[in-house]
Amino acid sequence: MNRQADRPVTKKLGRFAIVGLLNTLIDLATFSALVALSFPALVANFLGWGVAVIFSFAVNSRWTFERGERFNLHKAFAKFAVSGSIISLGSSSLAVYFLPPLTGLFAAKLVGIIVGAILNFFAARWSIENRII
């Protein structure tokens, strides 16, 4: 039996949060560097998300969630990236587009990341473990 299968959801949530913090730093660092290089905010947001999602999948699929016997790396990554693009890229892009007049660009990016992270736990669990709850 897989040792990870015995890990409670609360432990998975804690690990997901740790990965999420690192993921956020990667996303923000990439976003900030690209904005400083005069990339448009939405392009920088997309590229920062892309770098972060690859890191997130690599770590979450090995450390946070358990892989089933029928785990298919390519299929799981496709589900992870598609659900992530709808949730985290969608929420951060909407925030970066609409919120800067109210909050400033970087605060808007953080709002989008936080909303996306909450929803992304369930999407990651679905894409890697093939279940939500």
Short mmCIF file of N, CA, C and O in Angstrom, two decimals:
data_model
loop_
_atom_site.label_atom_id
_atom_site.label_comp_id
_atom_site.label_asym_id
_atom_site.label_seq_id
_atom_site.Cartn_x
_atom_site.Cartn_y
_atom_site.Cartn_z
N MET A 1 0.85 -1.19 0.00
CA MET A 1 0.00 0.00 0.00
C MET A 1 0.88 1.24 0.00
O MET A 1 1.91 1.29 0.64
N ASN A 2 0.47 2.25 -0.71
CA ASN A 2 1.17 3.51 -0.83
C ASN A 2 1.09 4.26 0.51
O ASN A 2 0.01 4.48 1.02
N ARG A 3 2.24 4.65 1.04
CA ARG A 3 2.26 5.40 2.31
C ARG A 3 1.49 6.70 2.21
O ARG A 3 0.86 7.13 3.16
N GLN A 4 1.54 7.33 1.04
CA GLN A 4 0.84 8.60 0.88
C GLN A 4 -0.67 8.43 0.94
O GLN A 4 -1.38 9.35 1.29
N ALA A 5 -1.18 7.25 0.59
CA ALA A 5 -2.62 7.02 0.60
C ALA A 5 -3.19 7.16 2.01
O ALA A 5 -4.37 7.45 2.18
N ASP A 6 -2.36 6.93 3.02
CA ASP A 6 -2.80 7.03 4.40
C ASP A 6 -2.75 8.46 4.95
O ASP A 6 -3.21 8.71 6.04
N ARG A 7 -2.18 9.37 4.18
CA ARG A 7 -2.03 10.76 4.63
C ARG A 7 -3.40 11.43 4.68
O ARG A 7 -4.14 11.41 3.71
N PRO A 8 -3.77 12.03 5.82
CA PRO A 8 -5.08 12.69 5.92
C PRO A 8 -5.14 13.96 5.06
O PRO A 8 -4.11 14.56 4.72
N VAL A 9 -6.35 14.36 4.73
CA VAL A 9 -6.56 15.55 3.90
C VAL A 9 -5.94 16.79 4.54
O VAL A 9 -5.40 17.65 3.84
N THR A 10 -5.96 16.89 5.86
CA THR A 10 -5.38 18.06 6.51
C THR A 10 -3.87 18.16 6.24
O THR A 10 -3.34 19.25 6.06
N LYS A 11 -3.20 17.03 6.22
CA LYS A 11 -1.76 17.03 5.92
C LYS A 11 -1.54 17.41 4.45
O LYS A 11 -0.61 18.14 4.14
N LYS A 12 -2.39 16.90 3.58
CA LYS A 12 -2.29 17.27 2.16
C LYS A 12 -2.52 18.77 1.99
O LYS A 12 -1.82 19.43 1.22
N LEU A 13 -3.48 19.30 2.72
CA LEU A 13 -3.77 20.73 2.65
C LEU A 13 -2.57 21.55 3.13
O LEU A 13 -2.21 22.56 2.52
N GLY A 14 -1.92 21.09 4.20
CA GLY A 14 -0.72 21.78 4.69
C GLY A 14 0.41 21.75 3.68
O GLY A 14 1.07 22.77 3.44
N ARG A 15 0.62 20.60 3.07
CA ARG A 15 1.67 20.49 2.05
C ARG A 15 1.32 21.34 0.83
O ARG A 15 2.18 21.98 0.24
N PHE A 16 0.04 21.32 0.46
CA PHE A 16 -0.41 22.13 -0.67
C PHE A 16 -0.16 23.61 -0.38
O PHE A 16 0.25 24.36 -1.27
N ALA A 17 -0.37 24.03 0.85
CA ALA A 17 -0.14 25.43 1.23
C ALA A 17 1.35 25.79 1.13
O ALA A 17 1.70 26.87 0.66
N ILE A 18 2.22 24.89 1.55
CA ILE A 18 3.67 25.13 1.45
C ILE A 18 4.08 25.27 -0.01
O ILE A 18 4.79 26.20 -0.39
N VAL A 19 3.61 24.33 -0.84
CA VAL A 19 3.90 24.40 -2.27
C VAL A 19 3.31 25.69 -2.85
O VAL A 19 3.94 26.36 -3.66
N GLY A 20 2.12 26.04 -2.40
CA GLY A 20 1.47 27.25 -2.88
C GLY A 20 2.25 28.51 -2.55
O GLY A 20 2.32 29.44 -3.36
N LEU A 21 2.83 28.57 -1.36
CA LEU A 21 3.65 29.73 -1.00
C LEU A 21 4.88 29.84 -1.90
O LEU A 21 5.21 30.92 -2.39
N LEU A 22 5.54 28.70 -2.12
CA LEU A 22 6.69 28.70 -3.02
C LEU A 22 6.25 29.06 -4.44
O LEU A 22 6.93 29.82 -5.14
N ASN A 23 5.14 28.50 -4.83
CA ASN A 23 4.57 28.77 -6.14
C ASN A 23 4.26 30.26 -6.31
O ASN A 23 4.52 30.85 -7.36
N THR A 24 3.71 30.86 -5.27
CA THR A 24 3.40 32.29 -5.30
C THR A 24 4.66 33.12 -5.46
O THR A 24 4.69 34.08 -6.24
N LEU A 25 5.72 32.75 -4.74
CA LEU A 25 6.99 33.47 -4.88
C LEU A 25 7.54 33.36 -6.30
O LEU A 25 8.03 34.34 -6.86
N ILE A 26 7.46 32.17 -6.88
CA ILE A 26 7.93 31.96 -8.25
C ILE A 26 7.09 32.80 -9.22
O ILE A 26 7.63 33.48 -10.10
N ASP A 27 5.78 32.75 -9.06
CA ASP A 27 4.88 33.51 -9.92
C ASP A 27 5.15 35.01 -9.80
O ASP A 27 5.32 35.71 -10.81
N LEU A 28 5.22 35.50 -8.57
CA LEU A 28 5.45 36.93 -8.36
C LEU A 28 6.83 37.38 -8.85
O LEU A 28 6.96 38.47 -9.41
N ALA A 29 7.84 36.56 -8.63
CA ALA A 29 9.19 36.93 -9.09
C ALA A 29 9.24 37.00 -10.61
O ALA A 29 9.81 37.94 -11.17
N THR A 30 8.65 36.01 -11.27
CA THR A 30 8.63 36.02 -12.73
C THR A 30 7.81 37.20 -13.24
O THR A 30 8.24 37.93 -14.14
N PHE A 31 6.62 37.39 -12.66
CA PHE A 31 5.75 38.51 -13.03
C PHE A 31 6.48 39.84 -12.85
O PHE A 31 6.50 40.68 -13.76
N SER A 32 7.09 40.04 -11.70
CA SER A 32 7.79 41.30 -11.40
C SER A 32 8.95 41.55 -12.36
O SER A 32 9.14 42.68 -12.85
N ALA A 33 9.73 40.51 -12.63
CA ALA A 33 10.86 40.66 -13.55
C ALA A 33 10.38 41.04 -14.95
O ALA A 33 10.97 41.91 -15.60
N LEU A 34 9.32 40.39 -15.39
CA LEU A 34 8.82 40.68 -16.73
C LEU A 34 8.19 42.07 -16.82
O LEU A 34 8.36 42.77 -17.82
N VAL A 35 7.48 42.50 -15.77
CA VAL A 35 6.92 43.86 -15.75
C VAL A 35 8.07 44.88 -15.76
O VAL A 35 8.01 45.88 -16.47
N ALA A 36 9.12 44.59 -15.01
CA ALA A 36 10.28 45.49 -14.98
C ALA A 36 10.96 45.57 -16.35
O ALA A 36 11.57 46.58 -16.69
N LEU A 37 10.83 44.49 -17.13
CA LEU A 37 11.39 44.48 -18.49
C LEU A 37 10.39 45.03 -19.52
O LEU A 37 10.58 44.87 -20.72
N SER A 38 9.32 45.65 -19.03
CA SER A 38 8.30 46.32 -19.85
C SER A 38 7.37 45.38 -20.61
O SER A 38 6.78 45.77 -21.62
N PHE A 39 7.23 44.14 -20.13
CA PHE A 39 6.20 43.27 -20.70
C PHE A 39 4.83 43.80 -20.27
O PHE A 39 4.70 44.29 -19.14
N PRO A 40 3.82 43.69 -21.11
CA PRO A 40 2.47 44.06 -20.67
C PRO A 40 2.05 43.19 -19.48
O PRO A 40 2.43 42.01 -19.40
N ALA A 41 1.27 43.75 -18.56
CA ALA A 41 0.90 43.05 -17.32
C ALA A 41 0.24 41.70 -17.59
O ALA A 41 0.55 40.72 -16.91
N LEU A 42 -0.67 41.62 -18.55
CA LEU A 42 -1.35 40.34 -18.80
C LEU A 42 -0.40 39.29 -19.39
O LEU A 42 -0.51 38.11 -19.09
N VAL A 43 0.55 39.71 -20.22
CA VAL A 43 1.55 38.78 -20.76
C VAL A 43 2.46 38.29 -19.63
O VAL A 43 2.74 37.08 -19.51
N ALA A 44 2.92 39.21 -18.79
CA ALA A 44 3.76 38.84 -17.64
C ALA A 44 3.00 37.91 -16.70
O ALA A 44 3.57 36.95 -16.16
N ASN A 45 1.71 38.16 -16.53
CA ASN A 45 0.88 37.31 -15.67
C ASN A 45 0.80 35.89 -16.24
O ASN A 45 0.96 34.91 -15.52
N PHE A 46 0.58 35.77 -17.53
CA PHE A 46 0.50 34.46 -18.17
C PHE A 46 1.82 33.70 -18.07
O PHE A 46 1.84 32.51 -17.72
N LEU A 47 2.92 34.37 -18.35
CA LEU A 47 4.23 33.70 -18.30
C LEU A 47 4.61 33.32 -16.87
O LEU A 47 5.16 32.23 -16.64
N GLY A 48 4.35 34.20 -15.92
CA GLY A 48 4.61 33.88 -14.51
C GLY A 48 3.80 32.68 -14.06
O GLY A 48 4.31 31.79 -13.38
N TRP A 49 2.53 32.65 -14.46
CA TRP A 49 1.68 31.51 -14.14
C TRP A 49 2.23 30.23 -14.76
O TRP A 49 2.26 29.19 -14.11
N GLY A 50 2.68 30.31 -16.01
CA GLY A 50 3.20 29.12 -16.69
C GLY A 50 4.39 28.50 -15.98
O GLY A 50 4.47 27.28 -15.79
N VAL A 51 5.32 29.33 -15.56
CA VAL A 51 6.49 28.83 -14.83
C VAL A 51 6.04 28.22 -13.50
O VAL A 51 6.47 27.12 -13.12
N ALA A 52 5.15 28.90 -12.82
CA ALA A 52 4.69 28.43 -11.50
C ALA A 52 3.89 27.14 -11.60
O ALA A 52 4.00 26.27 -10.74
N VAL A 53 3.06 26.98 -12.64
CA VAL A 53 2.23 25.78 -12.74
C VAL A 53 3.08 24.53 -12.99
O VAL A 53 2.76 23.46 -12.48
N ILE A 54 4.15 24.66 -13.72
CA ILE A 54 5.04 23.52 -13.94
C ILE A 54 5.68 23.10 -12.61
O ILE A 54 5.71 21.92 -12.27
N PHE A 55 6.18 24.07 -11.85
CA PHE A 55 6.74 23.78 -10.53
C PHE A 55 5.69 23.14 -9.63
O PHE A 55 5.93 22.13 -8.97
N SER A 56 4.51 23.73 -9.59
CA SER A 56 3.44 23.26 -8.72
C SER A 56 3.05 21.82 -9.02
O SER A 56 2.90 21.00 -8.11
N PHE A 57 2.89 21.49 -10.29
CA PHE A 57 2.52 20.12 -10.64
C PHE A 57 3.63 19.15 -10.25
O PHE A 57 3.36 18.08 -9.69
N ALA A 58 4.86 19.50 -10.54
CA ALA A 58 5.98 18.61 -10.24
C ALA A 58 6.04 18.28 -8.75
O ALA A 58 6.20 17.11 -8.37
N VAL A 59 5.86 19.27 -7.91
CA VAL A 59 5.97 19.04 -6.47
C VAL A 59 4.69 18.42 -5.90
O VAL A 59 4.75 17.45 -5.14
N ASN A 60 3.53 18.95 -6.28
CA ASN A 60 2.27 18.41 -5.75
C ASN A 60 2.03 16.96 -6.16
O ASN A 60 1.51 16.18 -5.38
N SER A 61 2.44 16.60 -7.36
CA SER A 61 2.20 15.23 -7.81
C SER A 61 3.16 14.22 -7.18
O SER A 61 2.94 13.02 -7.26
N ARG A 62 4.21 14.71 -6.55
CA ARG A 62 5.17 13.80 -5.90
C ARG A 62 5.11 13.87 -4.37
O ARG A 62 5.43 12.90 -3.70
N TRP A 63 4.72 15.01 -3.82
CA TRP A 63 4.84 15.22 -2.38
C TRP A 63 3.51 15.45 -1.68
O TRP A 63 3.32 15.01 -0.55
N THR A 64 2.58 16.11 -2.32
CA THR A 64 1.33 16.49 -1.67
C THR A 64 0.25 15.42 -1.80
O THR A 64 -0.34 14.99 -0.82
N PHE A 65 0.00 15.00 -3.02
CA PHE A 65 -1.08 14.05 -3.31
C PHE A 65 -0.50 12.70 -3.69
O PHE A 65 0.63 12.61 -4.15
N GLU A 66 -1.30 11.65 -3.51
CA GLU A 66 -0.82 10.33 -3.92
C GLU A 66 -1.22 10.04 -5.35
O GLU A 66 -2.27 10.47 -5.81
N ARG A 67 -0.36 9.31 -6.02
CA ARG A 67 -0.64 8.88 -7.38
C ARG A 67 -1.27 7.50 -7.33
O ARG A 67 -0.77 6.62 -6.64
N GLY A 68 -2.32 7.31 -8.06
CA GLY A 68 -2.95 6.00 -8.12
C GLY A 68 -2.17 5.06 -9.04
O GLY A 68 -1.23 5.47 -9.72
N GLU A 69 -2.57 3.81 -9.04
CA GLU A 69 -1.91 2.81 -9.89
C GLU A 69 -2.02 3.17 -11.37
O GLU A 69 -1.15 2.85 -12.15
N ARG A 70 -3.09 3.83 -11.72
CA ARG A 70 -3.32 4.19 -13.12
C ARG A 70 -2.91 5.63 -13.43
O ARG A 70 -3.38 6.20 -14.40
N PHE A 71 -2.05 6.20 -12.62
CA PHE A 71 -1.62 7.58 -12.82
C PHE A 71 -0.95 7.72 -14.18
O PHE A 71 -0.04 6.98 -14.53
N ASN A 72 -1.41 8.68 -14.96
CA ASN A 72 -0.84 8.97 -16.26
C ASN A 72 -0.31 10.41 -16.20
O ASN A 72 -1.10 11.35 -16.09
N LEU A 73 1.00 10.55 -16.27
CA LEU A 73 1.65 11.85 -16.10
C LEU A 73 1.09 12.89 -17.07
O LEU A 73 0.75 14.00 -16.67
N HIS A 74 1.01 12.55 -18.33
CA HIS A 74 0.56 13.52 -19.34
C HIS A 74 -0.90 13.91 -19.15
O HIS A 74 -1.25 15.08 -19.23
N LYS A 75 -1.74 12.93 -18.87
CA LYS A 75 -3.16 13.21 -18.66
C LYS A 75 -3.35 14.04 -17.39
O LYS A 75 -4.13 15.00 -17.37
N ALA A 76 -2.64 13.67 -16.32
CA ALA A 76 -2.75 14.40 -15.05
C ALA A 76 -2.27 15.84 -15.22
O ALA A 76 -2.89 16.78 -14.73
N PHE A 77 -1.15 16.04 -15.95
CA PHE A 77 -0.65 17.40 -16.15
C PHE A 77 -1.64 18.21 -16.98
O PHE A 77 -1.88 19.38 -16.70
N ALA A 78 -2.22 17.59 -18.00
CA ALA A 78 -3.21 18.30 -18.83
C ALA A 78 -4.40 18.74 -17.98
O ALA A 78 -4.84 19.90 -18.07
N LYS A 79 -4.92 17.84 -17.13
CA LYS A 79 -6.03 18.20 -16.24
C LYS A 79 -5.62 19.31 -15.28
O LYS A 79 -6.37 20.25 -15.03
N PHE A 80 -4.41 19.20 -14.73
CA PHE A 80 -3.88 20.17 -13.78
C PHE A 80 -3.74 21.54 -14.44
O PHE A 80 -4.17 22.56 -13.90
N ALA A 81 -3.15 21.57 -15.64
CA ALA A 81 -2.92 22.83 -16.34
C ALA A 81 -4.23 23.47 -16.80
O ALA A 81 -4.41 24.67 -16.67
N VAL A 82 -5.15 22.65 -17.31
CA VAL A 82 -6.42 23.20 -17.77
C VAL A 82 -7.23 23.74 -16.60
O VAL A 82 -7.73 24.87 -16.64
N SER A 83 -7.35 22.95 -15.54
CA SER A 83 -8.11 23.44 -14.38
C SER A 83 -7.40 24.64 -13.77
O SER A 83 -8.04 25.61 -13.35
N GLY A 84 -6.08 24.62 -13.73
CA GLY A 84 -5.31 25.75 -13.20
C GLY A 84 -5.47 27.00 -14.05
O GLY A 84 -5.53 28.11 -13.53
N SER A 85 -5.53 26.81 -15.36
CA SER A 85 -5.68 27.98 -16.21
C SER A 85 -7.04 28.62 -16.03
O SER A 85 -7.17 29.84 -16.01
N ILE A 86 -8.05 27.79 -15.85
CA ILE A 86 -9.39 28.33 -15.63
C ILE A 86 -9.46 29.02 -14.27
O ILE A 86 -10.01 30.12 -14.15
N ILE A 87 -8.89 28.39 -13.26
CA ILE A 87 -9.02 28.91 -11.90
C ILE A 87 -7.96 29.95 -11.57
O ILE A 87 -8.27 31.13 -11.39
N SER A 88 -6.71 29.54 -11.50
CA SER A 88 -5.68 30.48 -11.01
C SER A 88 -5.29 31.51 -12.06
O SER A 88 -5.17 32.69 -11.74
N LEU A 89 -5.11 31.09 -13.30
CA LEU A 89 -4.78 32.08 -14.33
C LEU A 89 -5.98 33.00 -14.57
O LEU A 89 -5.83 34.21 -14.72
N GLY A 90 -7.17 32.42 -14.53
CA GLY A 90 -8.38 33.23 -14.71
C GLY A 90 -8.55 34.26 -13.60
O GLY A 90 -8.78 35.44 -13.87
N SER A 91 -8.42 33.82 -12.35
CA SER A 91 -8.61 34.75 -11.24
C SER A 91 -7.52 35.82 -11.20
O SER A 91 -7.80 36.99 -10.95
N SER A 92 -6.27 35.43 -11.46
CA SER A 92 -5.20 36.43 -11.43
C SER A 92 -5.29 37.39 -12.62
O SER A 92 -5.03 38.58 -12.47
N SER A 93 -5.69 36.88 -13.78
CA SER A 93 -5.83 37.76 -14.94
C SER A 93 -6.97 38.76 -14.75
O SER A 93 -6.83 39.94 -15.08
N LEU A 94 -8.09 38.27 -14.22
CA LEU A 94 -9.21 39.18 -13.94
C LEU A 94 -8.80 40.24 -12.93
O LEU A 94 -9.12 41.43 -13.08
N ALA A 95 -8.08 39.81 -11.90
CA ALA A 95 -7.63 40.76 -10.88
C ALA A 95 -6.64 41.78 -11.45
O ALA A 95 -6.75 42.98 -11.19
N VAL A 96 -5.68 41.31 -12.25
CA VAL A 96 -4.67 42.20 -12.85
C VAL A 96 -5.33 43.17 -13.84
O VAL A 96 -4.89 44.31 -13.98
N TYR A 97 -6.39 42.74 -14.48
CA TYR A 97 -7.06 43.59 -15.44
C TYR A 97 -7.98 44.63 -14.78
O TYR A 97 -7.98 45.79 -15.15
N PHE A 98 -8.74 44.19 -13.77
CA PHE A 98 -9.77 45.06 -13.20
C PHE A 98 -9.38 45.82 -11.92
O PHE A 98 -9.88 46.90 -11.68
N LEU A 99 -8.53 45.24 -11.09
CA LEU A 99 -8.29 45.82 -9.77
C LEU A 99 -7.21 46.89 -9.65
O LEU A 99 -7.23 47.65 -8.67
N PRO A 100 -6.23 47.00 -10.55
CA PRO A 100 -5.17 47.99 -10.34
C PRO A 100 -5.63 49.42 -10.04
O PRO A 100 -5.00 50.07 -9.18
N PRO A 101 -6.70 49.94 -10.64
CA PRO A 101 -7.11 51.30 -10.27
C PRO A 101 -7.52 51.41 -8.79
O PRO A 101 -7.40 52.47 -8.19
N LEU A 102 -7.97 50.30 -8.22
CA LEU A 102 -8.40 50.30 -6.81
C LEU A 102 -7.28 49.92 -5.85
O LEU A 102 -7.23 50.41 -4.72
N THR A 103 -6.42 48.98 -6.27
CA THR A 103 -5.46 48.40 -5.34
C THR A 103 -4.00 48.59 -5.73
O THR A 103 -3.11 48.37 -4.92
N GLY A 104 -3.72 48.91 -6.98
CA GLY A 104 -2.36 48.88 -7.50
C GLY A 104 -2.12 47.53 -8.15
O GLY A 104 -2.82 46.55 -7.86
N LEU A 105 -1.16 47.46 -9.06
CA LEU A 105 -0.92 46.25 -9.85
C LEU A 105 -0.52 45.05 -9.00
O LEU A 105 -1.07 43.96 -9.14
N PHE A 106 0.43 45.20 -8.10
CA PHE A 106 0.93 44.04 -7.35
C PHE A 106 -0.07 43.55 -6.30
O PHE A 106 -0.18 42.35 -6.07
N ALA A 107 -0.81 44.45 -5.70
CA ALA A 107 -1.87 44.02 -4.77
C ALA A 107 -2.96 43.28 -5.53
O ALA A 107 -3.49 42.28 -5.04
N ALA A 108 -3.27 43.74 -6.72
CA ALA A 108 -4.27 43.05 -7.56
C ALA A 108 -3.80 41.64 -7.88
O ALA A 108 -4.58 40.67 -7.81
N LYS A 109 -2.53 41.51 -8.23
CA LYS A 109 -1.96 40.18 -8.53
C LYS A 109 -2.09 39.28 -7.30
O LYS A 109 -2.48 38.11 -7.43
N LEU A 110 -1.80 39.78 -6.12
CA LEU A 110 -1.91 38.98 -4.90
C LEU A 110 -3.36 38.55 -4.63
O LEU A 110 -3.60 37.41 -4.23
N VAL A 111 -4.31 39.43 -4.84
CA VAL A 111 -5.72 39.08 -4.65
C VAL A 111 -6.08 37.92 -5.58
O VAL A 111 -6.71 36.94 -5.16
N GLY A 112 -5.68 38.01 -6.84
CA GLY A 112 -5.95 36.94 -7.79
C GLY A 112 -5.31 35.62 -7.40
O GLY A 112 -5.91 34.55 -7.54
N ILE A 113 -4.09 35.69 -6.89
CA ILE A 113 -3.39 34.48 -6.45
C ILE A 113 -4.10 33.83 -5.26
O ILE A 113 -4.27 32.61 -5.22
N ILE A 114 -4.52 34.61 -4.31
CA ILE A 114 -5.19 34.08 -3.12
C ILE A 114 -6.51 33.40 -3.48
O ILE A 114 -6.77 32.27 -3.05
N VAL A 115 -7.31 34.06 -4.28
CA VAL A 115 -8.59 33.45 -4.70
C VAL A 115 -8.32 32.16 -5.47
O VAL A 115 -8.95 31.13 -5.23
N GLY A 116 -7.36 32.22 -6.38
CA GLY A 116 -7.03 31.03 -7.17
C GLY A 116 -6.51 29.89 -6.33
O GLY A 116 -6.83 28.72 -6.58
N ALA A 117 -5.70 30.19 -5.32
CA ALA A 117 -5.12 29.14 -4.47
C ALA A 117 -6.18 28.36 -3.72
O ALA A 117 -6.10 27.13 -3.60
N ILE A 118 -7.16 29.06 -3.23
CA ILE A 118 -8.23 28.39 -2.48
C ILE A 118 -8.97 27.41 -3.38
O ILE A 118 -9.18 26.24 -3.02
N LEU A 119 -9.33 27.85 -4.56
CA LEU A 119 -10.06 26.98 -5.49
C LEU A 119 -9.16 25.90 -6.11
O LEU A 119 -9.61 24.81 -6.43
N ASN A 120 -7.88 26.21 -6.24
CA ASN A 120 -6.95 25.30 -6.91
C ASN A 120 -6.66 24.04 -6.11
O ASN A 120 -6.27 23.02 -6.69
N PHE A 121 -6.81 24.06 -4.79
CA PHE A 121 -6.59 22.84 -4.00
C PHE A 121 -7.48 21.72 -4.50
O PHE A 121 -7.03 20.60 -4.72
N PHE A 122 -8.74 22.03 -4.70
CA PHE A 122 -9.68 21.00 -5.14
C PHE A 122 -9.41 20.57 -6.58
O PHE A 122 -9.53 19.40 -6.91
N ALA A 123 -9.01 21.51 -7.41
CA ALA A 123 -8.68 21.17 -8.79
C ALA A 123 -7.42 20.30 -8.86
O ALA A 123 -7.35 19.35 -9.64
N ALA A 124 -6.43 20.59 -8.03
CA ALA A 124 -5.21 19.79 -8.01
C ALA A 124 -5.50 18.38 -7.51
O ALA A 124 -5.00 17.40 -8.06
N ARG A 125 -6.30 18.29 -6.49
CA ARG A 125 -6.65 16.97 -5.97
C ARG A 125 -7.40 16.16 -7.02
O ARG A 125 -7.18 14.97 -7.19
N TRP A 126 -8.29 16.81 -7.77
CA TRP A 126 -9.03 16.15 -8.83
C TRP A 126 -8.08 15.68 -9.94
O TRP A 126 -8.18 14.55 -10.40
N SER A 127 -7.12 16.52 -10.33
CA SER A 127 -6.25 16.17 -11.45
C SER A 127 -5.22 15.10 -11.09
O SER A 127 -4.86 14.30 -11.94
N ILE A 128 -4.79 15.06 -9.85
CA ILE A 128 -3.75 14.10 -9.46
C ILE A 128 -4.35 12.84 -8.84
O ILE A 128 -3.96 11.73 -9.17
N GLU A 129 -5.33 13.00 -7.95
CA GLU A 129 -5.92 11.85 -7.27
C GLU A 129 -7.23 11.39 -7.89
O GLU A 129 -7.80 10.39 -7.49
N ASN A 130 -7.75 12.16 -8.82
CA ASN A 130 -9.00 11.88 -9.49
C ASN A 130 -10.19 11.90 -8.52
O ASN A 130 -11.13 11.12 -8.66
N ARG A 131 -10.12 12.78 -7.53
CA ARG A 131 -11.23 13.01 -6.61
C ARG A 131 -11.14 14.43 -6.06
O ARG A 131 -10.07 15.03 -6.07
N ILE A 132 -12.25 14.94 -5.59
CA ILE A 132 -12.27 16.32 -5.08
C ILE A 132 -12.29 16.34 -3.56
O ILE A 132 -11.56 17.07 -2.93
N ILE A 133 -13.12 15.55 -2.95
CA ILE A 133 -13.26 15.55 -1.49
C ILE A 133 -12.45 14.41 -0.92
O ILE A 133 -12.35 13.36 -1.40
#
